[in-house]
PDB file of C-alpha atoms in Angstrom:
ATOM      1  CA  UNK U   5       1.650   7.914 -40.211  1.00 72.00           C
ATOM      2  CA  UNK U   6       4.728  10.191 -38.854  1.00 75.00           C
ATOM      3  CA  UNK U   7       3.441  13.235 -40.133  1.00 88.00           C
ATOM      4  CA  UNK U   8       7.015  13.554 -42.365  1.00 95.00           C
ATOM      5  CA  UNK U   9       6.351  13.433 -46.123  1.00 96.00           C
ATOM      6  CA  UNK U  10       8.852  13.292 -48.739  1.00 97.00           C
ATOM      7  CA  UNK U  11       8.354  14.405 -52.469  1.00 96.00           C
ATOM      8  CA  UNK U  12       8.757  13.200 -55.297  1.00 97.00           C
ATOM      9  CA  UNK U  13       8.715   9.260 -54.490  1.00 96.00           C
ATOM     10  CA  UNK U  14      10.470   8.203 -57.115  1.00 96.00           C
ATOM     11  CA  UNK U  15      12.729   9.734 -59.799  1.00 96.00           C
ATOM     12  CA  UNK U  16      15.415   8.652 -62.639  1.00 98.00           C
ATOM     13  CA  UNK U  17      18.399  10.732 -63.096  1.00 98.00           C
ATOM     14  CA  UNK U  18      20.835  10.452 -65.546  1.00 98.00           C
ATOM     15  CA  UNK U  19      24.696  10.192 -64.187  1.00 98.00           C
ATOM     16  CA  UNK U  20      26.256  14.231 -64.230  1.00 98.00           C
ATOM     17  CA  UNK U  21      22.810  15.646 -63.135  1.00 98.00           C
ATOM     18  CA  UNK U  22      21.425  17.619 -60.331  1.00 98.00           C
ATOM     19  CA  UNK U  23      18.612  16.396 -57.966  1.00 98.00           C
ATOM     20  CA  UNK U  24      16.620  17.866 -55.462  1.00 98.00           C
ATOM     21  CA  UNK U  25      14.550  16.011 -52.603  1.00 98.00           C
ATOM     22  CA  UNK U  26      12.300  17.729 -50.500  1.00 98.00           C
ATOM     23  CA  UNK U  27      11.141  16.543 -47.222  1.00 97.00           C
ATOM     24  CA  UNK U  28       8.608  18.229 -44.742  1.00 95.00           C
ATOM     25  CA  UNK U  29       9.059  17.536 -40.998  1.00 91.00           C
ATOM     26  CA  UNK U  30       6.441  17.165 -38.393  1.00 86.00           C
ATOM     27  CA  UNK U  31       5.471  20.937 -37.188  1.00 84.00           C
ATOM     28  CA  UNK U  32       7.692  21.614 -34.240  1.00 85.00           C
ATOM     29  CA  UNK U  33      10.601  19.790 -34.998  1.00 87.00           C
ATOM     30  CA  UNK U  34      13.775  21.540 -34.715  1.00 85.00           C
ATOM     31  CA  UNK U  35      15.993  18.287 -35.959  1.00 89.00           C
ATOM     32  CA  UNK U  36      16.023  16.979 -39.366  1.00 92.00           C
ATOM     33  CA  UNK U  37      18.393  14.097 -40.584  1.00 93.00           C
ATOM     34  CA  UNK U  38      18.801  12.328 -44.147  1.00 96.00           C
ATOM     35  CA  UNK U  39      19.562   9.131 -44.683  1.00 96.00           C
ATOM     36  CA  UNK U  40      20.433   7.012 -47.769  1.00 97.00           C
ATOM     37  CA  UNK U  41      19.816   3.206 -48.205  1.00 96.00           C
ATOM     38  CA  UNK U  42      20.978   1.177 -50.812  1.00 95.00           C
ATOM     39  CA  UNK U  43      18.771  -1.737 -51.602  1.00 92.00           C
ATOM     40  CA  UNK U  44      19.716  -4.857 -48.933  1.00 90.00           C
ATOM     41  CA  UNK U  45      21.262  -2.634 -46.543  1.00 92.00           C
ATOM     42  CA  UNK U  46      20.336  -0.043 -43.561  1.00 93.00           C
ATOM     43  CA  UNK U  47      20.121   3.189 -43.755  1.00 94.00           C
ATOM     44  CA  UNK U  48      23.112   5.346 -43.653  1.00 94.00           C
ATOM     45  CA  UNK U  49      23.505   8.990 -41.864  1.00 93.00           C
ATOM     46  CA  UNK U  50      24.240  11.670 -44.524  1.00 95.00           C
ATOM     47  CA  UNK U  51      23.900  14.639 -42.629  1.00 93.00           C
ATOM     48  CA  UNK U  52      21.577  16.608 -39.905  1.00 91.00           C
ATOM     49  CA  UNK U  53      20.475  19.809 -39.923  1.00 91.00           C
ATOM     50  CA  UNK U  54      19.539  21.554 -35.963  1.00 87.00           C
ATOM     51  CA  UNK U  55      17.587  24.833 -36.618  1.00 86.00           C
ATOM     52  CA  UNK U  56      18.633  25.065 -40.093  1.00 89.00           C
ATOM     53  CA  UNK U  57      22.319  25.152 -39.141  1.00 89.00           C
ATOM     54  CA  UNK U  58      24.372  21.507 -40.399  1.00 89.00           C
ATOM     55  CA  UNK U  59      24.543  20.202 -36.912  1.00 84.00           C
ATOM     56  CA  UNK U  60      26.713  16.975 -38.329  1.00 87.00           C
ATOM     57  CA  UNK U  61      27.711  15.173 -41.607  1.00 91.00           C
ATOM     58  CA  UNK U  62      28.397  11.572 -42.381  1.00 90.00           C
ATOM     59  CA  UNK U  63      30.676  10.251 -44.702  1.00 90.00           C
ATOM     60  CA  UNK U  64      29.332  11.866 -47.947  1.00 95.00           C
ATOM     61  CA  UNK U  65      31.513  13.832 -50.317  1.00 96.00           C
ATOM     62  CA  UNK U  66      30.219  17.804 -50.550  1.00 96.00           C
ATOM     63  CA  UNK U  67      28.341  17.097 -53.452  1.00 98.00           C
ATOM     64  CA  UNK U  68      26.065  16.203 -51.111  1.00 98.00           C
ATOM     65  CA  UNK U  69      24.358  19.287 -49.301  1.00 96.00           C
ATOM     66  CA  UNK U  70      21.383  20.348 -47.611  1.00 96.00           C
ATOM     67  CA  UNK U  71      19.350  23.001 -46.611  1.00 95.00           C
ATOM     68  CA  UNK U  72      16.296  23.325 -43.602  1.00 94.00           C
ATOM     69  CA  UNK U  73      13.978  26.197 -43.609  1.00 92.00           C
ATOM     70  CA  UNK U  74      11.997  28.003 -40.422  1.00 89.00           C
ATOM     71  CA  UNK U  75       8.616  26.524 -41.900  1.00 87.00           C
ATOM     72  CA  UNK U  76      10.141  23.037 -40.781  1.00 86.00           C
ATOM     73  CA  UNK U  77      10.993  22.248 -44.749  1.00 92.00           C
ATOM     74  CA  UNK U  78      13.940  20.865 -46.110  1.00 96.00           C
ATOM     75  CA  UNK U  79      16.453  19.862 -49.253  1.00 97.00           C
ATOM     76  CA  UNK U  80      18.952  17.376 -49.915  1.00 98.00           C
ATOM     77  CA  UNK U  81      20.766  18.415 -53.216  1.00 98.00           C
ATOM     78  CA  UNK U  82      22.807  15.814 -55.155  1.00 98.00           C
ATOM     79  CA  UNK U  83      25.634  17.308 -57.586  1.00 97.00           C
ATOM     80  CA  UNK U  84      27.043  15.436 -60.372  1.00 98.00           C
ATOM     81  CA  UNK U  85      25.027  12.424 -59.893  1.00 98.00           C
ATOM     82  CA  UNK U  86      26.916   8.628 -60.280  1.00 98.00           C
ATOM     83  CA  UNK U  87      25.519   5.136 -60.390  1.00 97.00           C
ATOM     84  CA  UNK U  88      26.230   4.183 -56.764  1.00 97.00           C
ATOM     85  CA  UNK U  89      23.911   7.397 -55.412  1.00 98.00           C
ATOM     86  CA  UNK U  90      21.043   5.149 -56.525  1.00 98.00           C
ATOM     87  CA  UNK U  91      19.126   4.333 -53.633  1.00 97.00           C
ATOM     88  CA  UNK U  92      16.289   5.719 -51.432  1.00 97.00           C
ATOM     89  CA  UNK U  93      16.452   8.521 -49.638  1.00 98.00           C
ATOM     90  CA  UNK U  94      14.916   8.921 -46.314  1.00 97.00           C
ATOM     91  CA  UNK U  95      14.439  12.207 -44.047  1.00 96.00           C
ATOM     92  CA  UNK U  96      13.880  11.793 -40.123  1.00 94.00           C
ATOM     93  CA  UNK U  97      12.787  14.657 -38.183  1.00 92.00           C
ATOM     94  CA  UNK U  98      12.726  14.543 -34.685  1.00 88.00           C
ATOM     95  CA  UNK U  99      12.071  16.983 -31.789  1.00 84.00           C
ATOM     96  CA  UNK U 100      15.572  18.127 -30.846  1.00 71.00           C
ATOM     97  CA  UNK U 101      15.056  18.983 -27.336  1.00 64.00           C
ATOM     98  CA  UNK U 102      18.970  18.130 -26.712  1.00 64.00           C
ATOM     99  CA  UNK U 103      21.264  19.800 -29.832  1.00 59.00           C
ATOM    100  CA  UNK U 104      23.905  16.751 -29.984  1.00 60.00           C
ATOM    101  CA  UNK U 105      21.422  13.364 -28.741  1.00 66.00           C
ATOM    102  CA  UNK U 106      19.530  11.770 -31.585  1.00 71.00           C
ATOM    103  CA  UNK U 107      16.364  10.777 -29.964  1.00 79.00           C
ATOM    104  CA  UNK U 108      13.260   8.687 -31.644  1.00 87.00           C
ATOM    105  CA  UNK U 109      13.245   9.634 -35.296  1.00 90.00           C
ATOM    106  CA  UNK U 110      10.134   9.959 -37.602  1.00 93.00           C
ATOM    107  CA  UNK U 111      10.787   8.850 -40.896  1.00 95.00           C
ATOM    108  CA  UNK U 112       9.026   9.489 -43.871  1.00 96.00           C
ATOM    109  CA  UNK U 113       8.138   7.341 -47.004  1.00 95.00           C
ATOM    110  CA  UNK U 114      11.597   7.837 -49.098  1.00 96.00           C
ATOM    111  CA  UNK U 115      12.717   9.068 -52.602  1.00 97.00           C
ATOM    112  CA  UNK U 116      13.713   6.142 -54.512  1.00 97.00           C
ATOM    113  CA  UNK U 117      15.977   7.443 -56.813  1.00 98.00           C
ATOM    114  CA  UNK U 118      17.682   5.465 -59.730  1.00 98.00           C
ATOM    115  CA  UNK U 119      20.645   6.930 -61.988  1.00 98.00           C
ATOM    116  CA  UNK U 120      20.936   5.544 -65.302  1.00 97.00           C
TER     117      UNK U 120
ATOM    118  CA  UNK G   8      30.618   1.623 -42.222  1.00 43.00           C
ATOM    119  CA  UNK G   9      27.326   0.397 -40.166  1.00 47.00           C
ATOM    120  CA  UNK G  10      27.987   0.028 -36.568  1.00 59.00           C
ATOM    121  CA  UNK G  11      25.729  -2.620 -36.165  1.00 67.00           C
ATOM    122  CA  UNK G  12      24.904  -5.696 -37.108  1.00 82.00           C
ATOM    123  CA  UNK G  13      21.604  -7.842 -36.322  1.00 85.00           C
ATOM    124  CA  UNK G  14      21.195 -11.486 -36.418  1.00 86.00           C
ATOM    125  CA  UNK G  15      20.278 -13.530 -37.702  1.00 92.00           C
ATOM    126  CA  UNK G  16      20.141 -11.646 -41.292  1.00 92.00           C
ATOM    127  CA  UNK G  17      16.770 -13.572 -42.007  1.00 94.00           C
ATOM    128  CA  UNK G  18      14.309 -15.336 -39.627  1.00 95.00           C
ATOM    129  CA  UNK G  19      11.076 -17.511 -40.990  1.00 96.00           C
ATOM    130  CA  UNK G  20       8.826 -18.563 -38.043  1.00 96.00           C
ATOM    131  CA  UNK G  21       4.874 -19.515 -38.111  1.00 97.00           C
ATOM    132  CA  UNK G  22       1.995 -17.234 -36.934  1.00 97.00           C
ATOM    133  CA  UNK G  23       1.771 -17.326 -33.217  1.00 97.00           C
ATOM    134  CA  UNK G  24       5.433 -18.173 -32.186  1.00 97.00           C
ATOM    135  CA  UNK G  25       7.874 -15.505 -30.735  1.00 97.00           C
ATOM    136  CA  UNK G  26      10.606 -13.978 -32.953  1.00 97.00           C
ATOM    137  CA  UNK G  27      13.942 -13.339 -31.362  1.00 97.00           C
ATOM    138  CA  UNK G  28      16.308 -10.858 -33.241  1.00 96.00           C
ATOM    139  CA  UNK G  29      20.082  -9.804 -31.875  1.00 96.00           C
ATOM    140  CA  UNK G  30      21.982  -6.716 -32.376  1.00 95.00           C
ATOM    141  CA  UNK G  31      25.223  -5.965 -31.562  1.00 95.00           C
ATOM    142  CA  UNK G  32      27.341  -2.803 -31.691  1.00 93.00           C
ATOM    143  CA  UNK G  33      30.790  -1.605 -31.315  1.00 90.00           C
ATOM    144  CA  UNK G  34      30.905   1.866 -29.091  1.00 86.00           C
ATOM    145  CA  UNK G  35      29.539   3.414 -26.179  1.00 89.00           C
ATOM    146  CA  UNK G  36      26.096   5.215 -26.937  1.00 88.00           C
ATOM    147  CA  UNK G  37      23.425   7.451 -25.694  1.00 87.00           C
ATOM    148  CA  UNK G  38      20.697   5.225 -26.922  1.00 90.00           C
ATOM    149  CA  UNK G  39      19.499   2.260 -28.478  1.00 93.00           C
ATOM    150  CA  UNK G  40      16.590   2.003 -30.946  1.00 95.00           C
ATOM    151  CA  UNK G  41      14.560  -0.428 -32.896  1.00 96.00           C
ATOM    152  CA  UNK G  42      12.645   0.478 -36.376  1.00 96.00           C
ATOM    153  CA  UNK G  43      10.953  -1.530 -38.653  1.00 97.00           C
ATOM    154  CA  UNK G  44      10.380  -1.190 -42.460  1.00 96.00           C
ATOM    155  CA  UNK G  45       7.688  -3.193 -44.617  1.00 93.00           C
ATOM    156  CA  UNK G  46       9.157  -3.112 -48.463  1.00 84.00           C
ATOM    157  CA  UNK G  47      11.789  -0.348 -48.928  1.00 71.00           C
ATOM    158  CA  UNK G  48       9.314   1.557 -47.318  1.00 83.00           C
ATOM    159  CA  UNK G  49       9.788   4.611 -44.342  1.00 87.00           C
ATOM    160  CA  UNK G  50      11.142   3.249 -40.781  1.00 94.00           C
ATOM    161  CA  UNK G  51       8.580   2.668 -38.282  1.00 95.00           C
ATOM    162  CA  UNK G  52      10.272   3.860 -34.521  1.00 95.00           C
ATOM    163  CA  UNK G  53       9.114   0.328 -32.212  1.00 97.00           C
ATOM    164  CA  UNK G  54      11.331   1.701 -29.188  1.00 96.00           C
ATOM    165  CA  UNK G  55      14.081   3.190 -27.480  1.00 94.00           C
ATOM    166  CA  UNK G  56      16.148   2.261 -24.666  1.00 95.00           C
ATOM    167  CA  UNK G  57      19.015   4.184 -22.885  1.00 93.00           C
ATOM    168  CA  UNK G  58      21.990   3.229 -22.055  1.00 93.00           C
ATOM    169  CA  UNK G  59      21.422   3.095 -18.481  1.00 94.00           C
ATOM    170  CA  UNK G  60      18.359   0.861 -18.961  1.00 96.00           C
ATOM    171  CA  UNK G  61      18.419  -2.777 -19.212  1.00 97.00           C
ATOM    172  CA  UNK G  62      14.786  -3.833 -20.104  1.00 98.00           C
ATOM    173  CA  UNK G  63      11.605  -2.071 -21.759  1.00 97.00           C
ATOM    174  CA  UNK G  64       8.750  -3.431 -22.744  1.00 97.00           C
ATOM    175  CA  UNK G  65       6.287  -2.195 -25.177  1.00 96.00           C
ATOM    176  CA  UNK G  66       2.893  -4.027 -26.254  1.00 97.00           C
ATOM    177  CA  UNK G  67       4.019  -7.210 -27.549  1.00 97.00           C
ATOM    178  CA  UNK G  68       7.912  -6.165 -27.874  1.00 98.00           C
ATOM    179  CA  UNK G  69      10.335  -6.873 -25.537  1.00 98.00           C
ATOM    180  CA  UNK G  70      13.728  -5.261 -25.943  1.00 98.00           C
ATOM    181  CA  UNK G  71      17.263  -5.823 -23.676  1.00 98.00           C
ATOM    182  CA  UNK G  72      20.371  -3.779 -23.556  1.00 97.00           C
ATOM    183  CA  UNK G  73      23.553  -5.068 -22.233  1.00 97.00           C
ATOM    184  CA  UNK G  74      26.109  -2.646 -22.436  1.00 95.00           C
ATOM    185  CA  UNK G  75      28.835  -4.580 -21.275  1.00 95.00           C
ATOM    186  CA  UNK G  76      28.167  -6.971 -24.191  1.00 95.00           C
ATOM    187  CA  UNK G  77      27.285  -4.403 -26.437  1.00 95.00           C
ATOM    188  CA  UNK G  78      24.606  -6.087 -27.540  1.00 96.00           C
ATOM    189  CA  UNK G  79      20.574  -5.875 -27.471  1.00 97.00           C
ATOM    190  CA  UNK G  80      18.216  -7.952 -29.053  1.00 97.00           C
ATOM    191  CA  UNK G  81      14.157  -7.989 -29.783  1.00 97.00           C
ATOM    192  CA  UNK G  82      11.550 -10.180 -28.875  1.00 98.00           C
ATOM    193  CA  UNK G  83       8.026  -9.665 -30.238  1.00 98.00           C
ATOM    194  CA  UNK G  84       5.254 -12.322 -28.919  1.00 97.00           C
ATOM    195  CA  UNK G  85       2.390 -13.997 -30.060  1.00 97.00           C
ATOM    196  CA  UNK G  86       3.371 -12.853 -34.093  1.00 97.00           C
ATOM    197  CA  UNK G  87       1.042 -11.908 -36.510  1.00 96.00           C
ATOM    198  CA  UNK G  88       1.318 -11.957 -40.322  1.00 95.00           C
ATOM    199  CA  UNK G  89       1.818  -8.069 -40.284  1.00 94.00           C
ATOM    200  CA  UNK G  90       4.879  -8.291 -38.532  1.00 97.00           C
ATOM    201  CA  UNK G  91       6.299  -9.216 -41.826  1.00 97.00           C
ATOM    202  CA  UNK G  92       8.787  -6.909 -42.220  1.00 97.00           C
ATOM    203  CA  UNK G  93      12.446  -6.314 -41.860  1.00 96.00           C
ATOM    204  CA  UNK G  94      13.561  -5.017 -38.151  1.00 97.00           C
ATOM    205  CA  UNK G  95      16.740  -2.733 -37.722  1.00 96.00           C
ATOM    206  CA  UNK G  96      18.825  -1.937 -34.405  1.00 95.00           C
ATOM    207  CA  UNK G  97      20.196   1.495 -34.157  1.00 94.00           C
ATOM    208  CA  UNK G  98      22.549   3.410 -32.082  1.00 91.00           C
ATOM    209  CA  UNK G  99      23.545   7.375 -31.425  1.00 86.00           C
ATOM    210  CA  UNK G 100      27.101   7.466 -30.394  1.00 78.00           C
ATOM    211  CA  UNK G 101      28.066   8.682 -26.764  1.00 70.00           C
ATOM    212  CA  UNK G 102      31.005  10.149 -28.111  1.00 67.00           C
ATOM    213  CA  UNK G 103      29.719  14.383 -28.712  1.00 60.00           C
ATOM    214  CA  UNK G 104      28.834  16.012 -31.999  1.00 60.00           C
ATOM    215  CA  UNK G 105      25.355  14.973 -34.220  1.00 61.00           C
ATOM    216  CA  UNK G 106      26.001  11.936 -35.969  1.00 70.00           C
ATOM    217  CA  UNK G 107      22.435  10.534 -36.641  1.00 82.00           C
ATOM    218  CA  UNK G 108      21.682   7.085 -36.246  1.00 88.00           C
ATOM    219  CA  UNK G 109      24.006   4.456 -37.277  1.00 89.00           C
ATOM    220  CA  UNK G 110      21.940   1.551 -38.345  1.00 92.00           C
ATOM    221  CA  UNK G 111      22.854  -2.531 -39.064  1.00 91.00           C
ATOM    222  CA  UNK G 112      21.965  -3.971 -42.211  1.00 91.00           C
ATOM    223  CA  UNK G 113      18.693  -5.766 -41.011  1.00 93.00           C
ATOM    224  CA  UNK G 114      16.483  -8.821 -39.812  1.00 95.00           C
ATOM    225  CA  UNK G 115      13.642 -10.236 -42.256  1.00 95.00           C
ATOM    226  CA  UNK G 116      11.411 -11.312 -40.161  1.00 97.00           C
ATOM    227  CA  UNK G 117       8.713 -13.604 -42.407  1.00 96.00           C
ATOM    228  CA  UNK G 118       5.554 -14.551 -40.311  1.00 96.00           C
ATOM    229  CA  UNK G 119       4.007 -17.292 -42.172  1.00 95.00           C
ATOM    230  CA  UNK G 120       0.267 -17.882 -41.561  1.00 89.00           C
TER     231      UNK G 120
END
């Protein structure tokens, strides 16, 4: 166990909707990073959030945005959902001691979301 | 795009024998780690070496770095059924800014008993 939970585990969307994941990061943690994997592949850096500032963003369009809060909680919001964002969703915090190095990660369980 | 890639994509071995996985990546990092994940489930962190290491062990893992080659791979001794899982390499880039972990797309490592 990593201490990170994730909620809800799984959900089905319908393509032009709105979704919300929630994650909760070990107490502590200043560092929290999301992460989507499509089924057969790794998991791929959306964005990271350093003392609930974005500290860094992959190569996701801006309907794709987060938020972290001071009681080590955070959101990934998903606008105008489309049949590729199907996938699960994994959030990694991690301690953060040095702002731009992304040390050991503790993942939790994933969102496994589907769009119909 | 995923940075790295591990080989070989799948590996079958029997209970007992040592499993060898490969990873190789394309630009200079801060780090190298190694996660596993049972069924489409949350990453497990194995370990982490940095650049300027060459060698770590941990338990029954063994893990290299060349960083001339760009390249590190994964042993794990003496298997067990529960390694059963699939085993990813991944790297934070050397080059400033946050940009997570870039991952490869995988190893499925199948112990059979």
């Amino acid at each position: 166990e990593t201490g990170v939970t994730q909620s809800p585990t799984h959900l089905i969307k319908t393509r032009g909707q709105q979704v919300t994941l929630r994650c909760s990061s070990q107490s502590g943690h200043n560092t929290v990073s999301w992460y989507q994997q499509a089924l057969g592949q790794g998991p791929q850096f959306i964005f990271q959030y350093y003392r609930e500032e974005e500290n860094g963003r992959g190569n996701f369009p801006p309907r794709f945005s987060g938020l972290q809060f001071p009681n080590y909680s955070s959101e990934l919001n998903v606008n105008a959902l489309e049949l590729d964002d199907s996938a699960l969703y994994l959030c990694a915090s991690s301690p953060g001691l040095v702002r731009h190095r992304t040390d050991t990660q503790y993942f939790g369980p994933g969102t496994r979301l589907t769009v119909l | 795009s995923q940075q790295g890639e591990e080989d070989p994509q799948a590996l079958s071995i029997q209970e007992g024998e040592n499993a060898t996985m490969n990873c190789s990546y394309k630009t200079s990092i801060n780090n190298l780690q190694w996660y596993r994940q049972n069924s489409g489930r949350g990453l497990v962190h194995l370990i982490l070496i940095r650049s300027n290491e060459r060698e770590k062990h941990s338990g029954r893992l063994r893990v290299t770095l060349d960083t001339s080659k760009k390249s590190s791979s994964l042993l794990i001794t003496a298997s067990r059924a529960a390694d059963t899982a699939s085993y990813f390499c991944a790297t934070d880039w050397a080059g400033g800014g946050a940009d997570g972990l870039t991952f490869g797309k995988g190893t499925h490592l199948i112990i059979q008993p």
